[in-house]
Coordinates of C-alpha atoms in Angstrom, one line a residue:
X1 CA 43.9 -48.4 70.3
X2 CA 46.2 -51.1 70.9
X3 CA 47.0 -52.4 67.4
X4 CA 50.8 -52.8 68.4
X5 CA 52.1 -54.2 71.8
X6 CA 55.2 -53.0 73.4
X7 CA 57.1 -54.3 76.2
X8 CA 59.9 -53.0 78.6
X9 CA 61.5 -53.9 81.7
X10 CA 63.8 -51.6 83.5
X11 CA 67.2 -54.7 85.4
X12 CA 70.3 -54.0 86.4
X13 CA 70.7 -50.1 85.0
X14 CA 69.1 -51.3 81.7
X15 CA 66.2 -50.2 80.0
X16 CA 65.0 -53.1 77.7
X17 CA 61.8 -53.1 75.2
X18 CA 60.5 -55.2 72.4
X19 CA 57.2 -55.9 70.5
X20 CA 57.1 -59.9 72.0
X21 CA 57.2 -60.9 75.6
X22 CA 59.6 -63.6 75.1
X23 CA 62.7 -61.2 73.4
X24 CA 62.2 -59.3 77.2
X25 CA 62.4 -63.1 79.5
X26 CA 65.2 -64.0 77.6
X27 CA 67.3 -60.2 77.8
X28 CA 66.7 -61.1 81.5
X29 CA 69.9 -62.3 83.8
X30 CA 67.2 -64.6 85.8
X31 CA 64.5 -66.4 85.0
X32 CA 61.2 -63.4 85.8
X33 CA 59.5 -64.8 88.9
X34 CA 55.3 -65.1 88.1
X35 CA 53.1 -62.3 89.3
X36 CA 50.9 -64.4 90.8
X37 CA 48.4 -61.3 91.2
X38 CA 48.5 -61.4 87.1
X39 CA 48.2 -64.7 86.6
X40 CA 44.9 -65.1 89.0
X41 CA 43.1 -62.7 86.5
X42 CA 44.5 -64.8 83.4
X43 CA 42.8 -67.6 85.3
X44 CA 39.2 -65.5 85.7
X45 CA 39.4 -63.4 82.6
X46 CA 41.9 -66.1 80.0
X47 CA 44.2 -62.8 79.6
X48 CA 45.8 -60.3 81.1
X49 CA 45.2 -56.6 81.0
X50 CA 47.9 -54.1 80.3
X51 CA 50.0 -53.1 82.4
X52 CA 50.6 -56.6 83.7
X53 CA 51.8 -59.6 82.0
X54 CA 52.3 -62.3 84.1
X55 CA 55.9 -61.9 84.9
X56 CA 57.0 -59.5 87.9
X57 CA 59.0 -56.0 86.4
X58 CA 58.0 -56.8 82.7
X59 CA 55.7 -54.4 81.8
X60 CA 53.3 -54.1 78.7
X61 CA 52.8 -50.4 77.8
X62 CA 48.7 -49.6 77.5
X63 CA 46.6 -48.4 74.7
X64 CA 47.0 -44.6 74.1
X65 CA 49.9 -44.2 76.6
X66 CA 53.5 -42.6 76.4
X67 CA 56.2 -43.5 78.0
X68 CA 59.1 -40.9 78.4
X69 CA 62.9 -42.4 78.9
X70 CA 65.7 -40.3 80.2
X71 CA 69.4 -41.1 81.5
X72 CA 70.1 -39.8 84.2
X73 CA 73.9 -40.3 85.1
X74 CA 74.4 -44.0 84.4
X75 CA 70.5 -45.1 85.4
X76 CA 67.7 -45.1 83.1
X77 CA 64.5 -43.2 84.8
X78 CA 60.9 -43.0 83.6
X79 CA 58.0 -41.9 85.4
X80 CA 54.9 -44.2 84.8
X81 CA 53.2 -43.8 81.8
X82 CA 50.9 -40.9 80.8
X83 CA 47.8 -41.9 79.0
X84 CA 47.2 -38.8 75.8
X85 CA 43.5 -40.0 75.3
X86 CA 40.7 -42.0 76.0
X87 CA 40.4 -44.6 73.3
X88 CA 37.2 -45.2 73.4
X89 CA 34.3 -43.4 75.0
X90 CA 30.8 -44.3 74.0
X91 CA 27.5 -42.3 74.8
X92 CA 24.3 -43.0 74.4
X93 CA 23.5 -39.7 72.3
X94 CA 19.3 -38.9 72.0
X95 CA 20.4 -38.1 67.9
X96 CA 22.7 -40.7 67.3
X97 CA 24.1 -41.6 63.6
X98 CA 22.6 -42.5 60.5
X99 CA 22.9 -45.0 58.4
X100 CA 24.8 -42.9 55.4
X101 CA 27.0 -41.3 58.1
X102 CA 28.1 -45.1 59.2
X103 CA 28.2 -46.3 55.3
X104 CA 30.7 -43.5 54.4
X105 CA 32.7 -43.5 57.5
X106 CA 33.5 -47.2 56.7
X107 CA 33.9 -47.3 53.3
X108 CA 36.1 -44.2 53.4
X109 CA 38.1 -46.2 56.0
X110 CA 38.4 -49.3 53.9
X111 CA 39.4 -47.0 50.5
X112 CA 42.8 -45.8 52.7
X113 CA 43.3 -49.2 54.8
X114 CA 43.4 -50.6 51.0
X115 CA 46.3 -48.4 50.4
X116 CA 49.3 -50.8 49.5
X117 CA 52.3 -51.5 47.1
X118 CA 51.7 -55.6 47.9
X119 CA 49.2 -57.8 47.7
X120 CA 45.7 -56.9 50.0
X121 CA 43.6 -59.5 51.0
X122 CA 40.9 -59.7 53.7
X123 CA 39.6 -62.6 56.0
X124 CA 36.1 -63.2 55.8
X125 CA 33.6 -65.6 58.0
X126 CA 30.4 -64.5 56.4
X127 CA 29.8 -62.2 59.4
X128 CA 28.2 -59.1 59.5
X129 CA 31.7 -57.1 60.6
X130 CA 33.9 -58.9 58.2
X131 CA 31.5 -59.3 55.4
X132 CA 30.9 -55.5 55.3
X133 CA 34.9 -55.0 55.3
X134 CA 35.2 -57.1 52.0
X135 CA 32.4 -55.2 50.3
X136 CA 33.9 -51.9 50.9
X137 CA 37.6 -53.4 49.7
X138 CA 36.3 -55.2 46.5
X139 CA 34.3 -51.9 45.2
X140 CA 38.0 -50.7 45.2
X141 CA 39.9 -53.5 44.4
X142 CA 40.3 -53.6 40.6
X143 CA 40.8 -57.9 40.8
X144 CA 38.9 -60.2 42.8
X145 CA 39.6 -60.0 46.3
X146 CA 41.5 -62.7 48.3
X147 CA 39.2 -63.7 51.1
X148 CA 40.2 -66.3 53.8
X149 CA 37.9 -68.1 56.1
X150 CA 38.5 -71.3 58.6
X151 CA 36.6 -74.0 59.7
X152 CA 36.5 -77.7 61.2
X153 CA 35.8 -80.3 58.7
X154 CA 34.9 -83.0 61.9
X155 CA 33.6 -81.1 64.5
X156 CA 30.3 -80.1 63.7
X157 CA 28.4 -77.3 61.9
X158 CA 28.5 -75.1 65.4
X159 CA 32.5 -74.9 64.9
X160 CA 32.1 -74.4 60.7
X161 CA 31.4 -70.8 59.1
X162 CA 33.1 -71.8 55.6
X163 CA 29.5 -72.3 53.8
X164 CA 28.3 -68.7 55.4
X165 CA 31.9 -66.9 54.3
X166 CA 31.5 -68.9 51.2
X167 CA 28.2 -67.2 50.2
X168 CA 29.5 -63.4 51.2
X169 CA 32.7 -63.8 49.0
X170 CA 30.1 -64.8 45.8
X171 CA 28.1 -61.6 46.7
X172 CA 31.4 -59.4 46.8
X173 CA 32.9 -61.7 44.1
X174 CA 36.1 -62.6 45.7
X175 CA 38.7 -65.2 45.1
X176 CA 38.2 -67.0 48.4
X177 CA 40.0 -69.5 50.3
X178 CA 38.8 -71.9 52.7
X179 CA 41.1 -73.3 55.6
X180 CA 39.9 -76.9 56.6
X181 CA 41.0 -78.1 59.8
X182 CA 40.4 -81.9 60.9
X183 CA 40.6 -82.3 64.8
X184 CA 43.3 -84.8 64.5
X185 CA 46.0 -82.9 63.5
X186 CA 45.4 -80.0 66.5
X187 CA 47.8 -81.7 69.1
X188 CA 50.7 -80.5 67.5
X189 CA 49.5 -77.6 65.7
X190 CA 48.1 -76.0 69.7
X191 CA 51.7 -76.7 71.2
X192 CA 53.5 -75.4 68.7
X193 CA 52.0 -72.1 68.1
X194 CA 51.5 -71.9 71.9
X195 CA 54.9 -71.8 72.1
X196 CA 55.1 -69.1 69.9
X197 CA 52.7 -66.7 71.4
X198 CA 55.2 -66.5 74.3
X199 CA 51.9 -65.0 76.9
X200 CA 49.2 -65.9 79.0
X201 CA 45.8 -66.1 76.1
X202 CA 43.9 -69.0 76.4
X203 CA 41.6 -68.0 73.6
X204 CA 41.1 -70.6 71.3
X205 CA 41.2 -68.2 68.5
X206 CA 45.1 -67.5 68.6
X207 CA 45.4 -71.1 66.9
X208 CA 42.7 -69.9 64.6
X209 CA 44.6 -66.9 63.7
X210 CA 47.5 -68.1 62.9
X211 CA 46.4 -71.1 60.4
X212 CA 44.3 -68.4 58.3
X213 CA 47.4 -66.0 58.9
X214 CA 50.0 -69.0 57.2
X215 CA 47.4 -69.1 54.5
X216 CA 47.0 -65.8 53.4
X217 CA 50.2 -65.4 53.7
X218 CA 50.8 -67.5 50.5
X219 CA 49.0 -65.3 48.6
X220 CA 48.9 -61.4 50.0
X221 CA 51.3 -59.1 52.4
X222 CA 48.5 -57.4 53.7
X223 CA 44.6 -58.4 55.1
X224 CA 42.2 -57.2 56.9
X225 CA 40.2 -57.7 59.6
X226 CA 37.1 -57.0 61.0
X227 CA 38.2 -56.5 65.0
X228 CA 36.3 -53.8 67.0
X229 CA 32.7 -54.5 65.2
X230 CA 31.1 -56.4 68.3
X231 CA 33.3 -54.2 70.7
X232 CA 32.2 -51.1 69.5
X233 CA 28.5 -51.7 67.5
X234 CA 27.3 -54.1 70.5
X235 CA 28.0 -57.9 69.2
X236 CA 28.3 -59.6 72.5
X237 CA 25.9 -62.0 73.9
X238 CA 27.1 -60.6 76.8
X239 CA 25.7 -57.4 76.2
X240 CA 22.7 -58.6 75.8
X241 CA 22.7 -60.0 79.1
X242 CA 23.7 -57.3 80.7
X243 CA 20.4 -55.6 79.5
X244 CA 18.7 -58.7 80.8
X245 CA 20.1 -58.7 84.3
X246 CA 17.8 -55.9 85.6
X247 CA 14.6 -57.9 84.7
X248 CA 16.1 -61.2 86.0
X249 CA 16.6 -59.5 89.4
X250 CA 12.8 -58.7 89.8
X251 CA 12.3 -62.4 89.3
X252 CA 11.7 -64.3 92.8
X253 CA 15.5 -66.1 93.7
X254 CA 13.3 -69.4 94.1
X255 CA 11.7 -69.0 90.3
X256 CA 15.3 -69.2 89.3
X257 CA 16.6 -71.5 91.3
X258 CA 13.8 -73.9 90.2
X259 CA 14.6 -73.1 86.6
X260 CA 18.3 -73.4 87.2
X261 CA 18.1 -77.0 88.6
X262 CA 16.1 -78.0 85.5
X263 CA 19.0 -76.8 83.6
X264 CA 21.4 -79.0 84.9
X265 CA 19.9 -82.4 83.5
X266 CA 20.3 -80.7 80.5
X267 CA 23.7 -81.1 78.1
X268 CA 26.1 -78.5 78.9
X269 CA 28.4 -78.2 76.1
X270 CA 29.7 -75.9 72.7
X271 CA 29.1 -78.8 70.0
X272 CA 25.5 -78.6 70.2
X273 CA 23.2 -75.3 69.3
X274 CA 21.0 -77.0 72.4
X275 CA 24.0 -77.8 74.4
X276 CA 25.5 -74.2 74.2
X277 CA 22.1 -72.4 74.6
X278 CA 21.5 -74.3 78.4
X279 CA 25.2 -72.9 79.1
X280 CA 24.7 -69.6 78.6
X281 CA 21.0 -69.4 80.4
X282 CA 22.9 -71.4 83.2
X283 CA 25.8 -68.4 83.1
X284 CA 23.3 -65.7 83.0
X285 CA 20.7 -67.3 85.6
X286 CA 23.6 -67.9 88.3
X287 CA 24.0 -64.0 88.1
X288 CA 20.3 -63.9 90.3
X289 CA 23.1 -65.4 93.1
X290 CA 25.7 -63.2 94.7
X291 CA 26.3 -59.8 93.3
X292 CA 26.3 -60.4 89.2
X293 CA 27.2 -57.5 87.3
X294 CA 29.2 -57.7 83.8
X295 CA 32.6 -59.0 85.0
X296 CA 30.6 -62.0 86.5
X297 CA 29.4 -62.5 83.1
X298 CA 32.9 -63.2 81.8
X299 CA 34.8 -64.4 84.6
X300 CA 35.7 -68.2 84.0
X301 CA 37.3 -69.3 87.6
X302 CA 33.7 -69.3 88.9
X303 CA 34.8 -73.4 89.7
X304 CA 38.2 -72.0 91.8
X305 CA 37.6 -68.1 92.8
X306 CA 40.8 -66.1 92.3
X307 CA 41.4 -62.3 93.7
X308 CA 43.0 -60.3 91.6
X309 CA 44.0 -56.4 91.7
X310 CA 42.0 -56.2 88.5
X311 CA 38.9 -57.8 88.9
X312 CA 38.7 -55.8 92.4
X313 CA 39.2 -52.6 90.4
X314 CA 36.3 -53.3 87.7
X315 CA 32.7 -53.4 87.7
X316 CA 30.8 -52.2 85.2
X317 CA 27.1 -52.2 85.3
X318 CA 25.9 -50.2 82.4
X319 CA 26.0 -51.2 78.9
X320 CA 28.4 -47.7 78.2
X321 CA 30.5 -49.2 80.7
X322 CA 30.6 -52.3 79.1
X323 CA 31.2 -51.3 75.9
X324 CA 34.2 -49.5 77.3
X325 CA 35.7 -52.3 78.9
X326 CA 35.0 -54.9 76.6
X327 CA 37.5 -51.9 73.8
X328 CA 40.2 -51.7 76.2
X329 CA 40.3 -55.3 77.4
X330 CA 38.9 -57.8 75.8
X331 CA 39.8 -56.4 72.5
X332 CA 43.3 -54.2 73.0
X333 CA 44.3 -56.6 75.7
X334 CA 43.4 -59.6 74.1
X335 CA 42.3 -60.0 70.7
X336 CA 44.6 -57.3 68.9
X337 CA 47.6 -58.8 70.6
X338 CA 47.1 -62.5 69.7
X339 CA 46.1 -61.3 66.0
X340 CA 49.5 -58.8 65.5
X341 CA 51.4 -62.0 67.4
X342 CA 50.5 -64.4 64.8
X343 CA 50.0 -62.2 61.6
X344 CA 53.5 -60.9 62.7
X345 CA 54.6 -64.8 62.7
X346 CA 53.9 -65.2 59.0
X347 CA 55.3 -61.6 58.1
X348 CA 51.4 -61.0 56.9
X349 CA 50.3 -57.3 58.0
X350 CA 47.1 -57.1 59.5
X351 CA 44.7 -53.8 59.1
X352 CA 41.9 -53.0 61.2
X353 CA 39.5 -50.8 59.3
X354 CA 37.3 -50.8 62.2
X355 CA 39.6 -48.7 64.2
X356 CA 40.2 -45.8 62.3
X357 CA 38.9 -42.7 64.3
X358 CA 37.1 -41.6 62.5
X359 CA 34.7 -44.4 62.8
X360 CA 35.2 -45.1 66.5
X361 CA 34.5 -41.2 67.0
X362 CA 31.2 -41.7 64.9
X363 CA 30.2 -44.9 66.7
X364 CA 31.2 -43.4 70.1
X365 CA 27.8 -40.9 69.3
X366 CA 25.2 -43.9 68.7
X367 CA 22.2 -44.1 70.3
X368 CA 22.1 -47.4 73.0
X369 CA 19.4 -49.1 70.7
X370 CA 21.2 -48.2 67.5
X371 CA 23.7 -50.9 69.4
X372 CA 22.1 -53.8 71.1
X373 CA 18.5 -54.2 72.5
X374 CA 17.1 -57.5 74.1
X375 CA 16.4 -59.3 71.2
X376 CA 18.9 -57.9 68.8
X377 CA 22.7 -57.3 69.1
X378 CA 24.6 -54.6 66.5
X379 CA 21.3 -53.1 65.1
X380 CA 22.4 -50.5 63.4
X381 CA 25.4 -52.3 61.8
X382 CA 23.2 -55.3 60.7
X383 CA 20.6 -52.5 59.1
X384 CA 23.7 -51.4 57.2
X385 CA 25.1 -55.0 55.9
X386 CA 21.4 -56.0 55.0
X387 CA 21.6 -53.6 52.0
X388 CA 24.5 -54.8 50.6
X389 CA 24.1 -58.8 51.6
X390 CA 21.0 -61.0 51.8
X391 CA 18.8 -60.7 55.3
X392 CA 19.2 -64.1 56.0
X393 CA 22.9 -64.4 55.9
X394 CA 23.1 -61.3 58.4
X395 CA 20.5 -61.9 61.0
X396 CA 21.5 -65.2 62.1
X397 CA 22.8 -66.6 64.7
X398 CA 26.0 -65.6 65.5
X399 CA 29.1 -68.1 66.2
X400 CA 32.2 -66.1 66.8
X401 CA 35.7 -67.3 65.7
X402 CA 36.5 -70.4 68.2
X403 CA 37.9 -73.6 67.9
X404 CA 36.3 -76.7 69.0
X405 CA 38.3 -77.0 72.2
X406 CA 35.6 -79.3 74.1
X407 CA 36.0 -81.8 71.3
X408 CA 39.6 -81.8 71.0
X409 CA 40.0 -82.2 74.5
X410 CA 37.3 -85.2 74.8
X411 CA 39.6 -86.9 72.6
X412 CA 42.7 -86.8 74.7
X413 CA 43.2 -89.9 76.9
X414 CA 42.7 -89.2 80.6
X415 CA 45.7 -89.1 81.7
X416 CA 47.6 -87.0 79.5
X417 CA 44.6 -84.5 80.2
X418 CA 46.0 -84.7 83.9
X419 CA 49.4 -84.2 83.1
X420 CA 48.9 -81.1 80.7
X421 CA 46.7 -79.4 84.0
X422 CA 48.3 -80.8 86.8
X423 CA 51.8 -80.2 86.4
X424 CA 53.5 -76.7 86.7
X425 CA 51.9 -73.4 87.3
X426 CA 48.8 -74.3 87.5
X427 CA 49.6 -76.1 90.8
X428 CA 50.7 -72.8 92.6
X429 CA 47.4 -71.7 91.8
X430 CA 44.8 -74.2 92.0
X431 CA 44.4 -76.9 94.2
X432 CA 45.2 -80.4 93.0
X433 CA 41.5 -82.1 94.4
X434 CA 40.0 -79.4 92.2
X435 CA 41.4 -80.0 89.3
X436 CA 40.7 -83.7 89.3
X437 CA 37.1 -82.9 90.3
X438 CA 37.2 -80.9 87.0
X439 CA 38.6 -83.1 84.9
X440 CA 36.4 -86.2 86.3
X441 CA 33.0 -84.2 86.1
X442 CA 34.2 -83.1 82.6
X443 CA 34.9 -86.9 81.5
X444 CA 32.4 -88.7 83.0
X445 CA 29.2 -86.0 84.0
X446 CA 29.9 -84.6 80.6
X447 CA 30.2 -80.8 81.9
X448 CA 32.2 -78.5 80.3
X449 CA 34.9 -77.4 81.5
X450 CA 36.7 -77.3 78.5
X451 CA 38.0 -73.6 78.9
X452 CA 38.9 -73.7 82.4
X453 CA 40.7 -76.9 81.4
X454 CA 42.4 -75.3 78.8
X455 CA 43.6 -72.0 80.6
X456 CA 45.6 -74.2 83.0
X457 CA 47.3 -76.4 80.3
X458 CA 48.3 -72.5 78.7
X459 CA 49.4 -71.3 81.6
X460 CA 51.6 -74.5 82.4
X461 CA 53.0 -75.0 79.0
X462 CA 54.1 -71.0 79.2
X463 CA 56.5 -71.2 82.0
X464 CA 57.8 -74.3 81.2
X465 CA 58.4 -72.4 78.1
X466 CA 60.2 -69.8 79.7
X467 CA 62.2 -72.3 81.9
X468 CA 63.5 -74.0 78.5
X469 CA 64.4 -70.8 77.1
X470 CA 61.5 -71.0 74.4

């Protein structure tokens, strides 16, 4: 599924892999030149999909594939790599799956993830995926469970979980540790780990990952996780959307239009529950213009339009489809390889009880509203974590893992907010008057454009990376 990356670049009669990006640049006799095609869907999407990486012949193998090796005289040959099995395939089955078949497959998956001669921890935000994880661990854990949340102590409850993750470790009765980060020590921490990633992610949660990673660490070898719950059980306000798209196209283009203009007197912004609920109507109303679809939903270049091999290649417009994509990319292409990256960094072990086959086989056989309906997102999964938690600590609102990057960047002077997106990469890719239009609209009209801001200061501080020889 994509738990483990692996690299490999075939220069000069060599055949070179490694786990890390970096380890392959620095093998090289020259300096990789950019694949510019790669980095225009970093820019849209804020990674890049396997087989690409950003760097011309360096290669990342994909989820599920082989790759076979042979030397032929004194060359190394391989043919491109052979994919074994779909990873994920989900239906929309007129049965589906109970809640008892769902309970067991989980906590039978927790019982052997648990298996360990050191340590096990687990992290917990007080979601529904990660909450359920630590029940399942502590009714086999014969101490309290290490748990380990992370939040902001000055940014605002929209960027804090800890009192939620708080209140699931006293149901499960875990020893729990809570991570408190203060926004004026993230200047450092950001360029420091970004330099250790070593590839194109502009998610804010890699920095997350690897604080909670460094401090687990000081208590367990191993912890788990809760990754593929909203890929696979429908967690996504995005998937939600999707299902709304079909009733926002019967709607006249003028009603919307009308609506949409009344948006934008609005604030725009993630450190407000107001401010972030007009961005996302505003995302999902501009999908009445032009052709929409789910990709449209994610892509964040909307401000300077890249074409990319990728984006050309994908569409999906059903929920299935979705579902699918959101597996393979967003998590095996993104969030599994920033997470082993920085567990990896703090020699912590991260398992993914989510991912055993057994339950992606079982969830791959739900019925479409055991998943996500209009008004409800991971039904069936919430239905479960209700009878172990209390109802009002599952059906709320859901935050995600992210890191108050509007608020950070709001307090960077001006200037050095030019210099970190103007210089480098970013200026093969984007034009300079854009940029400053971005930067000035986000300063002074209050916009946000905090994540488009941020991919370009990722994307320069990577190669220049790479130029200094990390």
């Amino acid at each position: 599924y994509g738990v483990k990356p692996l690299f490999y670049s075939f220069a000069n009669g060599e055949f070179i892999f490694s786990s890390e990006l970096s380890t392959l640049v620095r093998a090289q006799v020259d300096l990789p030149q950019v694949d510019h095609d790669a980095v225009a869907t970093f820019l849209a999407m804020h990674y890049v999909p396997a087989p690409q990486t950003g760097l011309r012949n360096l290669v990342k193998l994909q989820p599920g594939h082989l790759l076979t090796v042979s030397l032929d005289g004194n060359s190394f040959q391989a043919p491109e790599s052979v994919g074994w099995s779909s990873p994920y395939v989900p239906q929309d089955t007129p049965e589906g799956i109970s809640l008892v078949s769902l309970d067991q497959a989980l906590a039978h998956s927790v019982r052997r993830q648990m298996v360990s001669d050191v340590p096990v921890g687990a992290f917990l935000s007080g979601g529904v995926d990660s909450s359920l994880i630590c029940h399942y661990a502590s009714q086999v854990h014969k101490e309290p469970l290490h748990t380990f949340s992370i939040g902001f102590s000055d940014a605002g409850c929209e960027y804090n979980e800890s009192h939620y993750a708080a209140r699931a470790a006293a149901v499960v009765g875990a020893a729990h540790h809570a991570v408190q980060v203060k926004l004026g020590n993230l200047s450092e921490k950001i360029d420091k780990i970004l330099d250790k990633m070593g590839e194109l992610n502009a998610d804010t949660s890699v920095f997350l990952n690897f604080m909670v990673c460094e401090e687990a660490r000081k208590y367990v070898t191993v912890s788990l996780n809760g990754a593929g719950g909203d890929e696979m059980f429908g967690g996504y306000y995005r998937h939600q959307a999707l299902l709304g798209l079909e009733l926002l196209r019967r709607l006249p283009r003028s009603a919307t239009r009308l609506l949409r203009r009344g948006l934008d007197i609005l604030p725009q912004n993630r450190d407000s529950r107001t401010g972030n609920l007009t961005r996302r109507l505003i995302r999902f109303l501009d999908q009445r213009e032009g052709n929409g679809g789910f990709v449209a939903l994610l892509r964040q270049d909307r401000v300077y339009p890249q074409e990319s091999q990728f984006l050309n290649q994908h569409s999906p417009e059903t929920l299935l489809h979705a579902l699918e994509f959101d597996f393979r990319h967003f998590l095996g292409d993104n969030i599994l390889s920033f997470s082993d990256k920085m567990s990896m960094l703090h020699g912590l072990e991260v398992r993914v009880p989510f991912l055993d086959p057994g339950v992606v086989h079982l969830a791959e056989r739900m019925r479409n509203n055991q998943r996500v309906t209009l008004f409800q997102k991971k039904v069936l999964l919430k239905k479960l974590a209700a009878k172990y938690f209390p109802r009002d600590l599952i059906y709320r609102k859901k935050q995600g893992f992210a890191a108050p990057l509007e608020v950070w960047i709001r307090a960077l002077p001006k200037e050095e907010i030019k210099k970190r997106c103007l210089d480098g990469l970013a200026a093969e890719m984007v034009r300079e008057d854009i940029v400053v239009r971005l930067i000035n609209d986000f300063i002074n009209e209050r916009k946000d454009f905090s994540l488009q801001l941020y991919a370009l200061m990722v994307m320069n501080r990577w190669r220049a990376g790479q130029k200094s020889g990390f």
